[in-house]
Amino acid sequence: MATAFARRYGYSVRFTCNSNIKMAQKLNLPNGEYLEYHHFPGELPGIVFLPGLMSSMSGTKAMALEKYCLSTGRAYTRFNHRGMGLSSGKAHEFTIGSRKEDVLNILDAIKGPQILVGSSLGGWIMLLVAMEMPHKIPGLIGIATALNFVKRRFDSLPDETKTIIKSTGRWEMPTPYNEKPYILSWDMIQEAKQHELNKNIAVNCPVRLIHGMNDKEVPYDISIDLANNLQSNDVQVTLIKNGTHRLSGPKDIQTITRTIKLLVQDINAKDMASNL
């Protein structure tokens, strides 16, 4: 049965549980570049997963959410940012703005309202997208949201290191899970300043934030501060005592999928109430 959300927006609903649909789709962008993505139609609002800095659409959480959405008949989309997987471009060329544009292009390509589930850097990007496309985003779920992470990481460096980065135009940022450092350009560091979010963040939809209290990369205080600075009054924070930054273990996935289920229920209930 179509949800109240689908009826309100006039979208048809088609269910699919065909997990054999594995051929990636290609979304051509106006500038000649393209994005690799998978989209499974289903009940609305759908779920769009936004990966973290070094993650792809084939990561543990992305695949686990696909399995969950297929099993429940909910629409689901996962994708690779430019520079990742088979998407065009190179990873070190990305900016915060380009990642936001990638998500906006994906949302333009798929029908209906979508809940954004952003992991780490994806949590920052989902906020920027929700501010630009509020009519299509009925809710957000942030997983270890790395809000303003570029400034936070850069400001923690010694002054000598900052000077070297500025003069060379290159920052080899250490990463916890990879042998090679992640390369950030000086231009990217400067561009990130344009997208920093601090006080009175103009996001008014329901927001659910999940964070591990043992996160060494993005302290859980960031999610608490974010909750206080969002304009939305419908914000909940879930802290996982022994959770690390990845939050990709079985119990973590259960927490995420349970949060999706409850958020969808809240959104549909609110939408039905508004139509009475």
Short mmCIF file of C-alpha atoms in Angstrom, two decimals:
data_model
loop_
_atom_site.label_atom_id
_atom_site.label_comp_id
_atom_site.label_asym_id
_atom_site.label_seq_id
_atom_site.Cartn_x
_atom_site.Cartn_y
_atom_site.Cartn_z
CA MET A 1 0.00 0.00 0.00
CA ALA A 2 1.33 3.44 -0.86
CA THR A 3 2.28 5.60 2.07
CA ALA A 4 0.62 8.91 2.87
CA PHE A 5 3.88 10.52 1.83
CA ALA A 6 3.70 8.95 -1.62
CA ARG A 7 0.06 9.94 -2.04
CA ARG A 8 0.78 13.52 -1.03
CA TYR A 9 3.59 13.95 -3.54
CA GLY A 10 1.81 12.06 -6.31
CA TYR A 11 4.48 9.39 -6.81
CA SER A 12 3.69 5.82 -7.67
CA VAL A 13 5.17 3.13 -5.47
CA ARG A 14 6.72 -0.07 -6.76
CA PHE A 15 8.25 -2.68 -4.52
CA THR A 16 11.25 -4.79 -5.39
CA CYS A 17 13.23 -7.40 -3.53
CA ASN A 18 15.39 -8.39 -6.45
CA SER A 19 18.88 -8.29 -4.96
CA ASN A 20 20.26 -9.61 -8.27
CA ILE A 21 20.00 -6.15 -9.81
CA LYS A 22 23.69 -5.36 -9.46
CA MET A 23 24.51 -3.51 -12.66
CA ALA A 24 25.59 -0.02 -11.67
CA GLN A 25 23.81 2.88 -13.30
CA LYS A 26 25.63 5.86 -14.74
CA LEU A 27 24.46 9.41 -14.13
CA ASN A 28 25.91 11.86 -16.65
CA LEU A 29 26.61 15.32 -15.27
CA PRO A 30 26.37 18.58 -17.27
CA ASN A 31 30.16 19.08 -17.24
CA GLY A 32 30.86 15.73 -18.92
CA GLU A 33 31.63 13.91 -15.69
CA TYR A 34 29.50 11.10 -14.32
CA LEU A 35 28.49 9.28 -11.15
CA GLU A 36 28.20 5.55 -10.56
CA TYR A 37 25.12 4.62 -8.54
CA HIS A 38 22.59 1.92 -7.69
CA HIS A 39 18.92 2.80 -7.28
CA PHE A 40 16.23 0.35 -6.16
CA PRO A 41 12.65 1.66 -6.42
CA GLY A 42 10.25 1.01 -3.58
CA GLU A 43 8.16 2.64 -0.90
CA LEU A 44 8.65 6.33 -0.16
CA PRO A 45 10.28 8.17 1.47
CA GLY A 46 13.34 6.43 0.12
CA ILE A 47 16.78 6.15 1.69
CA VAL A 48 19.92 7.66 0.15
CA PHE A 49 23.25 6.71 1.72
CA LEU A 50 26.04 9.32 1.72
CA PRO A 51 29.47 7.72 2.26
CA GLY A 52 32.33 9.16 4.28
CA LEU A 53 35.63 10.67 3.16
CA MET A 54 37.33 7.47 2.03
CA SER A 55 34.30 5.24 1.75
CA SER A 56 32.42 4.04 -1.30
CA MET A 57 28.96 2.76 -2.11
CA SER A 58 30.29 -0.77 -1.52
CA GLY A 59 31.13 -0.21 2.14
CA THR A 60 29.68 -2.24 5.00
CA LYS A 61 27.01 0.27 6.00
CA ALA A 62 25.97 1.03 2.42
CA MET A 63 25.47 -2.66 1.65
CA ALA A 64 23.78 -3.41 4.97
CA LEU A 65 21.24 -0.63 4.38
CA GLU A 66 20.60 -1.95 0.88
CA LYS A 67 19.79 -5.36 2.33
CA TYR A 68 17.49 -3.78 4.90
CA CYS A 69 15.64 -1.61 2.37
CA LEU A 70 15.20 -4.45 -0.11
CA SER A 71 13.82 -6.68 2.65
CA THR A 72 11.28 -4.03 3.69
CA GLY A 73 10.37 -2.79 0.22
CA ARG A 74 11.74 0.71 0.74
CA ALA A 75 13.40 2.65 -2.07
CA TYR A 76 17.16 2.82 -1.71
CA THR A 77 20.03 4.59 -3.44
CA ARG A 78 23.78 4.34 -2.94
CA PHE A 79 26.43 6.02 -5.08
CA ASN A 80 30.08 6.86 -5.49
CA HIS A 81 31.21 10.46 -5.33
CA ARG A 82 33.41 11.68 -8.14
CA GLY A 83 36.88 10.23 -7.66
CA MET A 84 35.57 7.07 -6.01
CA GLY A 85 34.84 3.69 -7.58
CA LEU A 86 33.92 3.98 -11.25
CA SER A 87 32.71 7.57 -10.97
CA SER A 88 34.77 10.05 -12.99
CA GLY A 89 37.51 12.25 -11.55
CA LYS A 90 40.23 11.78 -8.95
CA ALA A 91 39.68 11.55 -5.21
CA HIS A 92 42.14 14.33 -4.31
CA GLU A 93 40.25 16.77 -6.56
CA PHE A 94 37.07 16.70 -4.48
CA THR A 95 35.77 19.64 -2.48
CA ILE A 96 32.96 19.93 0.03
CA GLY A 97 31.01 21.82 -2.62
CA SER A 98 31.56 19.12 -5.25
CA ARG A 99 30.34 16.43 -2.89
CA LYS A 100 27.22 18.47 -2.19
CA GLU A 101 26.67 18.84 -5.94
CA ASP A 102 27.00 15.07 -6.39
CA VAL A 103 24.15 14.47 -3.94
CA LEU A 104 21.98 17.18 -5.48
CA ASN A 105 22.45 15.56 -8.89
CA ILE A 106 21.52 12.14 -7.50
CA LEU A 107 18.37 13.57 -5.91
CA ASP A 108 17.40 15.22 -9.20
CA ALA A 109 17.72 11.84 -10.91
CA ILE A 110 15.47 9.85 -8.55
CA LYS A 111 11.80 10.44 -7.84
CA GLY A 112 10.20 11.30 -4.57
CA PRO A 113 11.13 12.41 -1.06
CA GLN A 114 14.33 10.89 0.33
CA ILE A 115 15.76 10.48 3.81
CA LEU A 116 19.51 11.12 3.71
CA VAL A 117 21.73 8.85 5.81
CA GLY A 118 25.15 10.49 6.02
CA SER A 119 28.20 8.72 7.43
CA SER A 120 31.08 10.83 8.81
CA LEU A 121 31.79 13.47 6.12
CA GLY A 122 28.50 12.40 4.55
CA GLY A 123 26.77 13.72 7.66
CA TRP A 124 28.13 17.20 6.96
CA ILE A 125 27.15 16.95 3.31
CA MET A 126 23.59 15.84 4.14
CA LEU A 127 23.05 19.03 6.16
CA LEU A 128 24.21 21.22 3.27
CA VAL A 129 21.92 19.35 0.87
CA ALA A 130 18.93 19.58 3.21
CA MET A 131 19.40 23.35 3.41
CA GLU A 132 19.38 23.62 -0.38
CA MET A 133 16.65 21.08 -1.16
CA PRO A 134 14.35 21.05 1.91
CA HIS A 135 11.26 20.20 -0.15
CA LYS A 136 12.69 16.77 -0.99
CA ILE A 137 14.30 15.90 2.35
CA PRO A 138 11.76 14.90 5.04
CA GLY A 139 14.42 13.64 7.44
CA LEU A 140 18.12 13.13 8.14
CA ILE A 141 20.18 10.49 9.91
CA GLY A 142 23.80 11.31 10.74
CA ILE A 143 26.26 8.58 11.67
CA ALA A 144 29.36 9.97 13.43
CA THR A 145 28.71 13.27 11.68
CA ALA A 146 32.03 14.93 10.86
CA LEU A 147 30.75 18.50 10.79
CA ASN A 148 33.44 21.05 9.83
CA PHE A 149 36.08 18.32 10.02
CA VAL A 150 38.55 20.11 7.70
CA LYS A 151 38.82 23.15 9.98
CA ARG A 152 38.94 21.01 13.11
CA ARG A 153 41.73 18.79 11.82
CA PHE A 154 43.71 21.62 10.21
CA ASP A 155 43.48 23.93 13.24
CA SER A 156 44.92 21.19 15.44
CA LEU A 157 48.16 21.10 13.44
CA PRO A 158 51.37 22.85 14.57
CA ASP A 159 51.95 26.25 12.96
CA GLU A 160 55.03 24.93 11.17
CA THR A 161 53.01 22.17 9.53
CA LYS A 162 50.32 24.63 8.46
CA THR A 163 52.99 26.79 6.82
CA ILE A 164 54.39 23.82 4.91
CA ILE A 165 50.92 22.82 3.70
CA LYS A 166 50.19 26.33 2.51
CA SER A 167 53.51 26.64 0.66
CA THR A 168 53.29 23.22 -1.00
CA GLY A 169 49.54 23.36 -1.58
CA ARG A 170 49.26 19.79 -0.34
CA TRP A 171 48.21 18.17 2.93
CA GLU A 172 48.93 14.50 3.44
CA MET A 173 46.35 13.92 6.12
CA PRO A 174 46.92 10.76 8.19
CA THR A 175 44.07 8.26 8.12
CA PRO A 176 43.28 5.66 10.79
CA TYR A 177 42.30 2.77 8.57
CA ASN A 178 44.57 3.11 5.56
CA GLU A 179 48.33 2.85 5.10
CA LYS A 180 48.50 5.81 2.73
CA PRO A 181 47.55 9.34 3.85
CA TYR A 182 44.62 11.12 2.22
CA ILE A 183 45.67 14.05 0.05
CA LEU A 184 43.89 17.35 0.50
CA SER A 185 44.82 20.36 -1.59
CA TRP A 186 45.22 23.86 -0.15
CA ASP A 187 42.39 25.00 -2.42
CA MET A 188 40.13 22.34 -0.91
CA ILE A 189 41.03 23.45 2.62
CA GLN A 190 40.12 27.02 1.74
CA GLU A 191 36.95 26.01 -0.11
CA ALA A 192 35.70 24.07 2.91
CA LYS A 193 35.45 27.33 4.85
CA GLN A 194 32.53 28.35 2.62
CA HIS A 195 30.51 25.39 3.86
CA GLU A 196 31.15 25.50 7.59
CA LEU A 197 28.02 25.31 9.73
CA ASN A 198 27.97 26.66 13.26
CA LYS A 199 25.09 28.42 14.99
CA ASN A 200 21.40 28.41 14.03
CA ILE A 201 21.75 25.86 11.22
CA ALA A 202 18.74 26.21 8.90
CA VAL A 203 17.65 22.56 8.89
CA ASN A 204 14.05 22.16 10.05
CA CYS A 205 13.23 18.53 9.28
CA PRO A 206 13.49 15.69 11.83
CA VAL A 207 17.14 14.77 12.49
CA ARG A 208 18.52 11.66 14.13
CA LEU A 209 22.21 11.60 15.14
CA ILE A 210 24.07 8.40 16.06
CA HIS A 211 27.58 8.57 17.51
CA GLY A 212 30.03 6.25 19.20
CA MET A 213 31.43 7.45 22.51
CA ASN A 214 34.74 5.75 21.70
CA ASP A 215 35.10 7.62 18.39
CA LYS A 216 38.75 8.77 18.16
CA GLU A 217 38.30 10.57 14.83
CA VAL A 218 35.18 12.64 15.43
CA PRO A 219 34.38 13.24 19.12
CA TYR A 220 30.75 12.56 20.02
CA ASP A 221 30.50 16.08 21.45
CA ILE A 222 30.23 17.26 17.85
CA SER A 223 26.85 15.52 17.46
CA ILE A 224 25.64 16.97 20.75
CA ASP A 225 26.69 20.48 19.72
CA LEU A 226 25.09 19.97 16.32
CA ALA A 227 21.79 18.97 17.93
CA ASN A 228 21.82 22.20 19.95
CA ASN A 229 22.55 24.33 16.89
CA LEU A 230 19.94 22.96 14.49
CA GLN A 231 16.77 25.00 13.98
CA SER A 232 14.71 21.81 14.01
CA ASN A 233 12.98 20.99 17.28
CA ASP A 234 12.70 17.33 16.32
CA VAL A 235 16.26 16.16 16.99
CA GLN A 236 17.39 13.01 18.79
CA VAL A 237 20.93 11.90 19.64
CA THR A 238 21.82 8.25 20.22
CA LEU A 239 25.17 7.57 21.89
CA ILE A 240 26.73 4.12 21.69
CA LYS A 241 29.04 3.70 24.69
CA ASN A 242 31.70 1.47 23.09
CA GLY A 243 31.04 2.60 19.52
CA THR A 244 34.00 3.64 17.36
CA HIS A 245 34.00 5.91 14.32
CA ARG A 246 33.00 3.25 11.82
CA LEU A 247 29.84 2.03 13.57
CA SER A 248 29.63 -0.87 11.14
CA GLY A 249 29.32 -3.86 13.50
CA PRO A 250 26.12 -5.94 13.63
CA LYS A 251 24.74 -4.12 16.68
CA ASP A 252 25.61 -0.75 15.13
CA ILE A 253 23.76 -1.69 11.94
CA GLN A 254 20.77 -2.74 14.03
CA THR A 255 20.78 0.68 15.69
CA ILE A 256 20.91 2.41 12.32
CA THR A 257 18.13 0.35 10.74
CA ARG A 258 15.96 0.72 13.83
CA THR A 259 16.47 4.47 13.62
CA ILE A 260 15.41 4.44 9.97
CA LYS A 261 12.26 2.46 10.79
CA LEU A 262 11.24 4.80 13.61
CA LEU A 263 12.03 7.95 11.64
CA VAL A 264 9.92 6.76 8.70
CA GLN A 265 7.06 6.09 11.11
CA ASP A 266 7.40 9.58 12.61
CA ILE A 267 7.50 11.23 9.17
CA ASN A 268 4.45 9.34 7.89
CA ALA A 269 2.50 10.02 11.08
CA LYS A 270 3.30 13.72 10.83
CA ASP A 271 2.31 13.79 7.17
CA MET A 272 -0.98 12.02 7.85
CA ALA A 273 -1.76 14.44 10.69
CA SER A 274 -1.12 17.43 8.41
CA ASN A 275 -3.68 16.07 5.92
CA LEU A 276 -6.48 15.67 8.48
#
